[in-house]
PDB file of C-alpha atoms in Angstrom:
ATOM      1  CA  UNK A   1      28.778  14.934-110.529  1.00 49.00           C
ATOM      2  CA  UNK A   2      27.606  13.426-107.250  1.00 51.00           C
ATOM      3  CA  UNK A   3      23.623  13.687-108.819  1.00 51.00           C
ATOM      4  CA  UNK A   4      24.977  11.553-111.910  1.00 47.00           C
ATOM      5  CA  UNK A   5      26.815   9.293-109.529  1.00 47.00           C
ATOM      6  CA  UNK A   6      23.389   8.688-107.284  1.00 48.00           C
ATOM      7  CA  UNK A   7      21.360   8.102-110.402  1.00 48.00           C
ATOM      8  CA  UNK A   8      23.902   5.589-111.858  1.00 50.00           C
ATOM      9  CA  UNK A   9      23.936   4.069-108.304  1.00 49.00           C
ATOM     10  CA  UNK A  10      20.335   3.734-108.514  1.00 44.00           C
ATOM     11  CA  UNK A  11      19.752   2.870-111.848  1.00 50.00           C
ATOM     12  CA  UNK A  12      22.146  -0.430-111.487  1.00 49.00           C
ATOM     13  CA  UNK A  13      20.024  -1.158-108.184  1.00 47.00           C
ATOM     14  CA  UNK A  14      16.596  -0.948-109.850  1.00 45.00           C
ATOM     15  CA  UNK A  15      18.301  -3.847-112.415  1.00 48.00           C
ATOM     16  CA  UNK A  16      19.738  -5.981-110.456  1.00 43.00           C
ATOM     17  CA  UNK A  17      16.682  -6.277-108.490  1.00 48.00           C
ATOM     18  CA  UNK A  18      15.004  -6.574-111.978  1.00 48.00           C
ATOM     19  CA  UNK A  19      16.939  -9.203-112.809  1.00 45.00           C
ATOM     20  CA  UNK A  20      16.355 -11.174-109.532  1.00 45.00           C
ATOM     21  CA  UNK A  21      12.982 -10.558-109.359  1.00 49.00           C
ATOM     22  CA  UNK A  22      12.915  -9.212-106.011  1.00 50.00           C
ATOM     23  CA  UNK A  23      10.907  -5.687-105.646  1.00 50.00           C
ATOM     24  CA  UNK A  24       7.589  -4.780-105.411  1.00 50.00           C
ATOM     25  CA  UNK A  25       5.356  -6.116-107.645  1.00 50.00           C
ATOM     26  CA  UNK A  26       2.098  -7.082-106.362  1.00 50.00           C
ATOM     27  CA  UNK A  27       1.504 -10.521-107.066  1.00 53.00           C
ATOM     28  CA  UNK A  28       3.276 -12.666-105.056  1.00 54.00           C
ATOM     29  CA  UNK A  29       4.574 -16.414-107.460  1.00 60.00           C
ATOM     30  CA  UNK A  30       4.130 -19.296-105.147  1.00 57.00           C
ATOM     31  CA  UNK A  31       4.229 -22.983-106.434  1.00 56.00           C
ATOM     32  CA  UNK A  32       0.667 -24.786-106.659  1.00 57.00           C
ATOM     33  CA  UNK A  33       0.737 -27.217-103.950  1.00 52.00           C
ATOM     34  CA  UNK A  34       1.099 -30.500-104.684  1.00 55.00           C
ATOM     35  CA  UNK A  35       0.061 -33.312-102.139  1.00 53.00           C
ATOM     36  CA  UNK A  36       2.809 -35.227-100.344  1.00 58.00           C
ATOM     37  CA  UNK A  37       1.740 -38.227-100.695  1.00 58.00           C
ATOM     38  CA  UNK A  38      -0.848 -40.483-102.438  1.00 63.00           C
ATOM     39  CA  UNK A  39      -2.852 -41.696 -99.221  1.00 64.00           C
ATOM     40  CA  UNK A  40      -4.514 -39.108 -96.965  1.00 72.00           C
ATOM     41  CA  UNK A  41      -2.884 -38.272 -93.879  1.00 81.00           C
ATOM     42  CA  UNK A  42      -3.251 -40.485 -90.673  1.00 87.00           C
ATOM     43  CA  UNK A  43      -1.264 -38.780 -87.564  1.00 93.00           C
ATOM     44  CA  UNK A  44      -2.055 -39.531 -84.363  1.00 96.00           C
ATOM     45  CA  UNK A  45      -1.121 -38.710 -80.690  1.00 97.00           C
ATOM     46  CA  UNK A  46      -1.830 -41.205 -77.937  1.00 97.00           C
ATOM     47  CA  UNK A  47      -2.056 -40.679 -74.284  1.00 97.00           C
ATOM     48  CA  UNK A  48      -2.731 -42.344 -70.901  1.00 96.00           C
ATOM     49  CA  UNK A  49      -2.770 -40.826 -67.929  1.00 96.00           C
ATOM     50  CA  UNK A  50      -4.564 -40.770 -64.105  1.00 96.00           C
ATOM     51  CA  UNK A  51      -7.760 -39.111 -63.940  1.00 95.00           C
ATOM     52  CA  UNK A  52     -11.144 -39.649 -64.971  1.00 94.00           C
ATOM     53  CA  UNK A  53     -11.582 -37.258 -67.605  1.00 92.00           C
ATOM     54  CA  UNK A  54      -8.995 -35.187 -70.347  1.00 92.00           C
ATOM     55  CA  UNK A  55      -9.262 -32.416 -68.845  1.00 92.00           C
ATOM     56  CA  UNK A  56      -8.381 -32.998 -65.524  1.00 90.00           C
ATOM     57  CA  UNK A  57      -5.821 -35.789 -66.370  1.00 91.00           C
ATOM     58  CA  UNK A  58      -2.385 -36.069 -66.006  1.00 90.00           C
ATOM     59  CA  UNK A  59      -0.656 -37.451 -68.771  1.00 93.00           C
ATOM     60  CA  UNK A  60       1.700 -40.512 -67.581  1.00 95.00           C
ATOM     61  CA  UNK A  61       2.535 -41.781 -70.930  1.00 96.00           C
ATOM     62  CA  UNK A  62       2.487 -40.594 -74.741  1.00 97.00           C
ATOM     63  CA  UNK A  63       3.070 -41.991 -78.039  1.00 97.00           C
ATOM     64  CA  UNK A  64       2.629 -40.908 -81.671  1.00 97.00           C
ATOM     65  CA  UNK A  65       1.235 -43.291 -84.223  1.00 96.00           C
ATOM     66  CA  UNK A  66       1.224 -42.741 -88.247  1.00 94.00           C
ATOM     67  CA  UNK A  67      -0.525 -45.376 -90.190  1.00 91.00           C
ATOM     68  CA  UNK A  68       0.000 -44.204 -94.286  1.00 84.00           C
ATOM     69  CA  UNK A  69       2.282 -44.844 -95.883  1.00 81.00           C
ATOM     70  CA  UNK A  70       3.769 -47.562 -93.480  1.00 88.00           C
ATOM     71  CA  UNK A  71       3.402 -47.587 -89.965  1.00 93.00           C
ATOM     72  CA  UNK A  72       5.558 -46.007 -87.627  1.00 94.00           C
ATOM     73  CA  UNK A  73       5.972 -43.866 -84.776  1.00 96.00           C
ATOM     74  CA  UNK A  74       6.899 -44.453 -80.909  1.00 97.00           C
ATOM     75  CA  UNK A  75       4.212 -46.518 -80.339  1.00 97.00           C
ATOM     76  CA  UNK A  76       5.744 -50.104 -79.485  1.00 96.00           C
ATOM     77  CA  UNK A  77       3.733 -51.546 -82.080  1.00 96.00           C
ATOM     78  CA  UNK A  78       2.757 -49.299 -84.738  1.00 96.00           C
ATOM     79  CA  UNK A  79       1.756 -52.018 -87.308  1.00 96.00           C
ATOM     80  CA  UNK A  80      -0.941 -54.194 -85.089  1.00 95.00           C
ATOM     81  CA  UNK A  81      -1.969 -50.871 -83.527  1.00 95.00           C
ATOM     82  CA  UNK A  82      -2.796 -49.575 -87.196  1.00 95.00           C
ATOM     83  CA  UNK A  83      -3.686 -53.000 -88.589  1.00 94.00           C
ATOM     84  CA  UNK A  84      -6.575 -52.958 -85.526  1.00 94.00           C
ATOM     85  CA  UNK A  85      -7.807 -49.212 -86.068  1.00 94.00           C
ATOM     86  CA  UNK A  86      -8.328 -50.289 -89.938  1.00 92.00           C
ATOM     87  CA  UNK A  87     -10.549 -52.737 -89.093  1.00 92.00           C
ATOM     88  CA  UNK A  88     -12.988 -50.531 -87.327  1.00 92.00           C
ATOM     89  CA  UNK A  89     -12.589 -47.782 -90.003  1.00 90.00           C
ATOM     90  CA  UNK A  90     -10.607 -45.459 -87.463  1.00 90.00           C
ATOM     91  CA  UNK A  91     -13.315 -45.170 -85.158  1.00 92.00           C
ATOM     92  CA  UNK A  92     -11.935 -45.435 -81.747  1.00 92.00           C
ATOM     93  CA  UNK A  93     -15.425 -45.878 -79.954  1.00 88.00           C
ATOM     94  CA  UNK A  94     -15.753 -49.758 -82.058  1.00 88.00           C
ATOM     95  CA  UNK A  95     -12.246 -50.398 -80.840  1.00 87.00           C
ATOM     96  CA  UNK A  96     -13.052 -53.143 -77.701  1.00 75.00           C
ATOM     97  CA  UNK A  97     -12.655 -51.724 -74.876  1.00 68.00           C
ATOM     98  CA  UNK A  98     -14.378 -54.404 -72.440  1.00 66.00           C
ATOM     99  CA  UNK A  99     -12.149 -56.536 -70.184  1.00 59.00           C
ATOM    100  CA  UNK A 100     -11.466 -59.886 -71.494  1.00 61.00           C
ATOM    101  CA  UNK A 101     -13.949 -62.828 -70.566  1.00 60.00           C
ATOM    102  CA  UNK A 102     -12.153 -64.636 -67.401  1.00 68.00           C
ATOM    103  CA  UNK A 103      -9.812 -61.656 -66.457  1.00 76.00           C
ATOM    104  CA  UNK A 104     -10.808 -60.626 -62.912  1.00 85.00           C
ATOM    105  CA  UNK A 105     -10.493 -56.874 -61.662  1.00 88.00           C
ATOM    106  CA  UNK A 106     -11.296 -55.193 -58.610  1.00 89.00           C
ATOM    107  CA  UNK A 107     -13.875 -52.571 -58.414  1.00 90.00           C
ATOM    108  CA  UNK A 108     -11.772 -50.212 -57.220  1.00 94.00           C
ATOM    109  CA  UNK A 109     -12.291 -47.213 -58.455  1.00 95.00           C
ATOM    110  CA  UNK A 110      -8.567 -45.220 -59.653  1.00 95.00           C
ATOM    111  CA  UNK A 111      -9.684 -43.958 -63.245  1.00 95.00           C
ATOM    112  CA  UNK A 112      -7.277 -43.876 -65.841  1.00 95.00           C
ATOM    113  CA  UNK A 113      -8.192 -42.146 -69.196  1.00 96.00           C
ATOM    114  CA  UNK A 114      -7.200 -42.539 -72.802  1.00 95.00           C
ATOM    115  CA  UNK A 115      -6.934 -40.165 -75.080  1.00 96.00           C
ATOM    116  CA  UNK A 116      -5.996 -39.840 -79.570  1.00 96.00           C
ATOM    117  CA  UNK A 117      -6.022 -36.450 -81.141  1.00 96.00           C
ATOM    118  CA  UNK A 118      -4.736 -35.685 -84.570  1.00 95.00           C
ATOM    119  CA  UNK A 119      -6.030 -37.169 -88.372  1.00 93.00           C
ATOM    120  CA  UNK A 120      -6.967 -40.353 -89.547  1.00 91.00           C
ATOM    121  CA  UNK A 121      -7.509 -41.149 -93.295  1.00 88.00           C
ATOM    122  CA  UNK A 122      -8.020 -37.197 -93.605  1.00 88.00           C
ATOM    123  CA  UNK A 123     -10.564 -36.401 -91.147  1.00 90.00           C
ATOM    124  CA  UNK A 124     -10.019 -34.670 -87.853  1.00 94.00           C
ATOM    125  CA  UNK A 125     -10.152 -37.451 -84.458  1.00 93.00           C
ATOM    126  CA  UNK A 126     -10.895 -36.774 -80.691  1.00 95.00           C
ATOM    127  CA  UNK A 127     -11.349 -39.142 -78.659  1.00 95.00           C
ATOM    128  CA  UNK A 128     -11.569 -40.268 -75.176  1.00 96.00           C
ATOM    129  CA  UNK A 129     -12.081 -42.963 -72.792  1.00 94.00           C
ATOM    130  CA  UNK A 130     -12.018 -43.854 -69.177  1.00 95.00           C
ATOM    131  CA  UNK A 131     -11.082 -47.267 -67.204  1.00 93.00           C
ATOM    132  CA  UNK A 132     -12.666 -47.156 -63.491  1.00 94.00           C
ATOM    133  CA  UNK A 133      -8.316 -48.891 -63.020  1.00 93.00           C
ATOM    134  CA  UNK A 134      -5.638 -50.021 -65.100  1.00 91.00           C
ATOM    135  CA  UNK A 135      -6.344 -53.537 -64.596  1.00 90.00           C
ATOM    136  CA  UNK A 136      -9.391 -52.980 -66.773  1.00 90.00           C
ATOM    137  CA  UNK A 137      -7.127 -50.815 -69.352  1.00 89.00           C
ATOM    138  CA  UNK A 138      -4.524 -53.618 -69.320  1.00 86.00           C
ATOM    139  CA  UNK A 139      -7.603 -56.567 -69.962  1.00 86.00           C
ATOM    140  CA  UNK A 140      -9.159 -54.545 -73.165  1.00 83.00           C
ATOM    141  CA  UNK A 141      -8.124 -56.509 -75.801  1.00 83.00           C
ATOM    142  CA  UNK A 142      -6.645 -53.911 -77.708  1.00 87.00           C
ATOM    143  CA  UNK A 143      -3.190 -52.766 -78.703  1.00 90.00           C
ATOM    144  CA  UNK A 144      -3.485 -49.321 -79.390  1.00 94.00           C
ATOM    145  CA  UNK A 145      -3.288 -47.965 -75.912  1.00 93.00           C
ATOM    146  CA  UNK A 146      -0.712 -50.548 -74.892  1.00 91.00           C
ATOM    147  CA  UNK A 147       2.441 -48.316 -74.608  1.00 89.00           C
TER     148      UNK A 147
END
């Protein structure tokens, strides 16, 4: 009796799992992916910090910046910032990053560096710059580091 009551015990395991498909059967069924959306990916993280190169900087401020579908993100002005990168084709190294004609800063030298890591239109982006001070940060004429 109890032999007859284990194999009915195991026989109505074996289908129920049959019937849920769960067991072990060697191919695993995953869904094809399908993309997310119909513009490649454009994720960014922004920094600024004190210190004259990435690696030794410490980060004082940081934003993130997403430019497709819409823009968004904590940057304070995610539209201008991604309306500017678009017009150098997201390279960061056309954005300017001279001081404005007329704006006078002192040569004093307290480095501050900029930094964006993460994807635009698809590809992979590092980049990195450095300001001998902020007063030649805050006279670039560009918004995307102006957070």
């Amino acid at each position: 009796m109890r032999k007859t009551t284990g194999a009915i015990g195991l026989g109505a395991a074996l289908a129920v799992s049959a019937v849920l498909g769960i067991g072990t059967s060697g191919a695993a069924h995953a869904a094809p992916a399908k993309p997310q959306s119909l513009y490649p990916p454009s994720a960014l993280v922004l920094t600024v910090g004190w210190g004259a190169d990435a690696a030794t900087t410490e980060v004082q401020r940081a934003v993130t910046l997403s430019c497709r579908p819409t823009p968004t993100g904590t940057h304070p002005a995610p539209a201008k910032a991604c309306a500017e990168l678009r017009s150098v084709g997201g390279m960061f190294g056309q954005l300017r990053t001279g001081a404005e004609s007329g704006r006078v800063c002192t040569k004093e030298w307290h480095p501050i560096t900029v930094t964006a890591e993460g994807i635009w239109d698809g590809r992979r982006v590092s980049y990195e710059h450095t300001f001998a001070n902020n007063c030649f940060k805050s006279a670039a004429p560009t918004m995307v580091f102006e957070f």
